[in-house]
Amino acid sequence: MDLSDLDRLDVADARALAMTWAAVPRWADTLVAGRPYDSVDALVATADRLARSWTDDEVAAALADHPRIGDRPTGSGASAAASRTEQSSSADADPETAAAIREGNAAYEARFDRVFLVRAAGRSAAEILVELRRRLANDDAAERAEVADELRAIALLRIERTLA
Ligand code: 2AL
């Protein structure tokens, strides 16, 4: 689809699409209300700016839509399909790396009580494991900021991929 297709969607359909980019209702509503955009770059810039005011609660709620790294989503929805694409470069992890990511995910969830979220697109399993181990050492405030950054990065990539 392109930008003119986005302009033609009714509000409910455009909102549903934006929710597959990041499941933050307030963000999706404001983004959709800002149509029409002059360019994909302008849309992405607005999405980025609006995402910088996501609250901790909004980020936490949106994480439910992101499967664990290594748990390849089987769902048929657009968000599951996007996750499969994003995780494709880390999907062929060797068994030791895959096991280390599973252990890291469990340690992360025990420490922070949420799923470990990382922009997976373009990252190998080994690179994700390095990130996971680095972030396990974060304090809670630093880690909350990193999660919001990653969720925003994933959303912007999804917008670009949708409208490419
Ligand atoms: C994901 C996902 O589904 N896509 C992505 O880039 N990262 N999941 C995750 N737990 O980090």
Short mmCIF file of C-alpha atoms and ligand atoms in Angstrom, two decimals:
data_model
loop_
_atom_site.label_atom_id
_atom_site.label_comp_id
_atom_site.label_asym_id
_atom_site.label_seq_id
_atom_site.Cartn_x
_atom_site.Cartn_y
_atom_site.Cartn_z
CA MET A 1 0.00 0.00 0.00
CA ASP A 2 1.08 3.60 -0.44
CA LEU A 3 0.24 6.90 1.22
CA SER A 4 -2.82 7.53 -0.94
CA ASP A 5 -4.21 4.12 0.10
CA LEU A 6 -3.71 5.15 3.72
CA ASP A 7 -5.60 8.40 3.07
CA ARG A 8 -8.52 6.45 1.62
CA LEU A 9 -8.99 4.13 4.61
CA ASP A 10 -11.84 5.03 6.91
CA VAL A 11 -10.87 6.03 10.43
CA ALA A 12 -11.56 2.60 11.96
CA ASP A 13 -9.46 0.75 9.38
CA ALA A 14 -6.63 3.29 9.54
CA ARG A 15 -6.64 3.03 13.32
CA ALA A 16 -6.56 -0.78 13.16
CA LEU A 17 -3.58 -0.56 10.81
CA ALA A 18 -1.74 1.92 13.04
CA MET A 19 -2.35 -0.38 16.02
CA THR A 20 -0.37 -3.08 14.17
CA TRP A 21 2.58 -0.65 14.06
CA ALA A 22 2.43 -0.06 17.81
CA ALA A 23 -0.54 -1.00 19.99
CA VAL A 24 -0.82 2.40 21.68
CA PRO A 25 -4.40 3.63 21.13
CA ARG A 26 -3.76 7.32 21.89
CA TRP A 27 -0.82 7.35 19.44
CA ALA A 28 -2.78 5.50 16.74
CA ASP A 29 -5.70 7.93 17.05
CA THR A 30 -3.53 11.04 16.84
CA LEU A 31 -1.51 9.65 13.95
CA VAL A 32 -4.66 8.80 11.99
CA ALA A 33 -6.25 12.18 12.76
CA GLY A 34 -3.16 13.84 11.26
CA ARG A 35 -3.88 12.48 7.76
CA PRO A 36 -3.19 13.37 5.01
CA TYR A 37 0.60 13.40 5.27
CA ASP A 38 2.72 15.00 2.55
CA SER A 39 5.13 12.08 2.41
CA VAL A 40 6.05 8.86 4.17
CA ASP A 41 8.93 10.77 5.75
CA ALA A 42 6.48 13.30 7.19
CA LEU A 43 4.30 10.49 8.55
CA VAL A 44 7.32 8.77 10.11
CA ALA A 45 8.54 12.06 11.61
CA THR A 46 5.13 12.66 13.21
CA ALA A 47 4.91 9.06 14.42
CA ASP A 48 8.36 9.43 15.96
CA ARG A 49 7.56 12.73 17.69
CA LEU A 50 4.24 11.44 19.08
CA ALA A 51 5.88 8.21 20.26
CA ARG A 52 8.30 10.19 22.40
CA SER A 53 5.38 11.01 24.73
CA TRP A 54 4.32 7.41 25.29
CA THR A 55 3.79 6.74 28.98
CA ASP A 56 5.27 3.75 30.78
CA ASP A 57 1.78 2.23 31.00
CA GLU A 58 1.21 2.65 27.26
CA VAL A 59 4.53 0.97 26.48
CA ALA A 60 3.81 -1.84 28.92
CA ALA A 61 0.40 -2.51 27.35
CA ALA A 62 1.83 -2.51 23.82
CA LEU A 63 4.41 -5.17 24.73
CA ALA A 64 1.64 -7.78 24.86
CA ASP A 65 1.66 -7.63 21.07
CA HIS A 66 5.32 -8.63 20.78
CA PRO A 67 6.25 -12.29 21.06
CA ARG A 68 9.47 -13.26 22.80
CA ILE A 69 12.59 -13.39 20.69
CA GLY A 70 12.79 -17.01 19.61
CA ASP A 71 9.02 -17.64 20.00
CA ARG A 72 8.07 -17.29 16.40
CA PRO A 73 4.48 -16.05 16.27
CA THR A 74 2.05 -18.34 14.50
CA GLY A 75 -0.89 -15.91 14.35
CA SER A 76 -2.40 -14.76 11.09
CA GLY A 77 -2.71 -11.06 11.98
CA ALA A 78 -0.59 -8.26 10.53
CA SER A 79 1.33 -7.81 13.76
CA ALA A 80 2.28 -11.51 13.93
CA ALA A 81 3.34 -11.39 10.28
CA ALA A 82 5.49 -8.33 10.98
CA SER A 83 7.09 -10.11 13.96
CA ARG A 84 7.92 -13.12 11.79
CA THR A 85 9.61 -10.86 9.24
CA GLU A 86 11.49 -8.97 11.96
CA GLN A 87 12.71 -12.13 13.64
CA SER A 88 13.74 -13.82 10.40
CA SER A 89 17.39 -12.78 10.63
CA SER A 90 17.65 -14.25 14.14
CA ALA A 91 15.52 -17.32 13.42
CA ASP A 92 18.35 -19.59 12.33
CA ALA A 93 20.26 -19.31 15.62
CA ASP A 94 22.57 -22.20 16.43
CA PRO A 95 21.30 -24.35 19.33
CA GLU A 96 23.64 -22.83 21.93
CA THR A 97 22.69 -19.26 21.02
CA ALA A 98 18.99 -20.17 20.95
CA ALA A 99 19.30 -21.76 24.41
CA ALA A 100 21.21 -18.74 25.75
CA ILE A 101 18.47 -16.42 24.46
CA ARG A 102 15.82 -18.59 26.13
CA GLU A 103 17.73 -18.39 29.42
CA GLY A 104 18.27 -14.65 28.97
CA ASN A 105 14.57 -14.10 28.30
CA ALA A 106 13.71 -15.97 31.51
CA ALA A 107 16.27 -13.98 33.53
CA TYR A 108 15.00 -10.72 32.00
CA GLU A 109 11.36 -11.55 32.79
CA ALA A 110 12.28 -12.47 36.37
CA ARG A 111 14.20 -9.22 36.80
CA PHE A 112 11.93 -6.74 35.00
CA ASP A 113 8.56 -8.52 34.91
CA ARG A 114 8.02 -7.92 31.21
CA VAL A 115 9.06 -9.41 27.90
CA PHE A 116 12.53 -8.47 26.60
CA LEU A 117 11.89 -6.23 23.59
CA VAL A 118 14.48 -5.42 20.96
CA ARG A 119 14.31 -4.25 17.35
CA ALA A 120 15.09 -7.62 15.81
CA ALA A 121 15.09 -6.61 12.14
CA GLY A 122 18.59 -6.85 10.72
CA ARG A 123 20.05 -8.30 13.92
CA SER A 124 21.47 -11.80 14.15
CA ALA A 125 20.70 -14.06 17.10
CA ALA A 126 24.24 -13.50 18.41
CA GLU A 127 23.78 -9.71 18.28
CA ILE A 128 20.45 -9.97 20.08
CA LEU A 129 22.05 -12.10 22.77
CA VAL A 130 24.73 -9.43 23.34
CA GLU A 131 21.97 -6.81 23.70
CA LEU A 132 19.97 -9.01 26.04
CA ARG A 133 22.97 -9.56 28.34
CA ARG A 134 23.90 -5.87 28.29
CA ARG A 135 20.38 -4.77 29.15
CA LEU A 136 20.06 -7.28 32.00
CA ALA A 137 22.57 -5.06 33.82
CA ASN A 138 20.41 -1.92 33.43
CA ASP A 139 18.59 -0.42 36.37
CA ASP A 140 14.82 -0.20 36.01
CA ALA A 141 14.66 3.42 34.81
CA ALA A 142 17.37 2.95 32.17
CA GLU A 143 15.72 -0.22 30.97
CA ARG A 144 12.27 1.37 30.74
CA ALA A 145 13.76 4.06 28.49
CA GLU A 146 15.42 1.41 26.29
CA VAL A 147 12.16 -0.53 25.93
CA ALA A 148 10.33 2.60 24.80
CA ASP A 149 13.12 3.35 22.29
CA GLU A 150 12.94 -0.18 20.87
CA LEU A 151 9.13 -0.14 20.64
CA ARG A 152 9.34 3.18 18.81
CA ALA A 153 12.04 1.89 16.43
CA ILE A 154 9.94 -1.19 15.63
CA ALA A 155 6.88 1.00 14.96
CA LEU A 156 8.76 3.31 12.59
CA LEU A 157 10.21 0.37 10.68
CA ARG A 158 6.74 -1.15 10.39
CA ILE A 159 5.36 2.11 8.97
CA GLU A 160 8.15 2.24 6.39
CA ARG A 161 7.65 -1.40 5.47
CA THR A 162 3.86 -0.99 5.16
CA LEU A 163 4.13 2.02 2.88
CA ALA A 164 7.22 1.00 0.92
C1 2AL B 1 10.11 -8.45 18.59
C2 2AL B 1 9.20 -8.58 17.51
O1 2AL B 1 8.19 -9.28 17.51
N1 2AL B 1 9.72 -7.82 16.51
C3 2AL B 1 10.84 -7.23 16.94
O2 2AL B 1 11.54 -6.47 16.26
N2 2AL B 1 11.07 -7.62 18.23
N3 2AL B 1 9.93 -9.09 19.78
C4 2AL B 1 10.74 -8.88 20.88
N4 2AL B 1 10.41 -9.57 21.99
O3 2AL B 1 11.70 -8.12 20.85
#
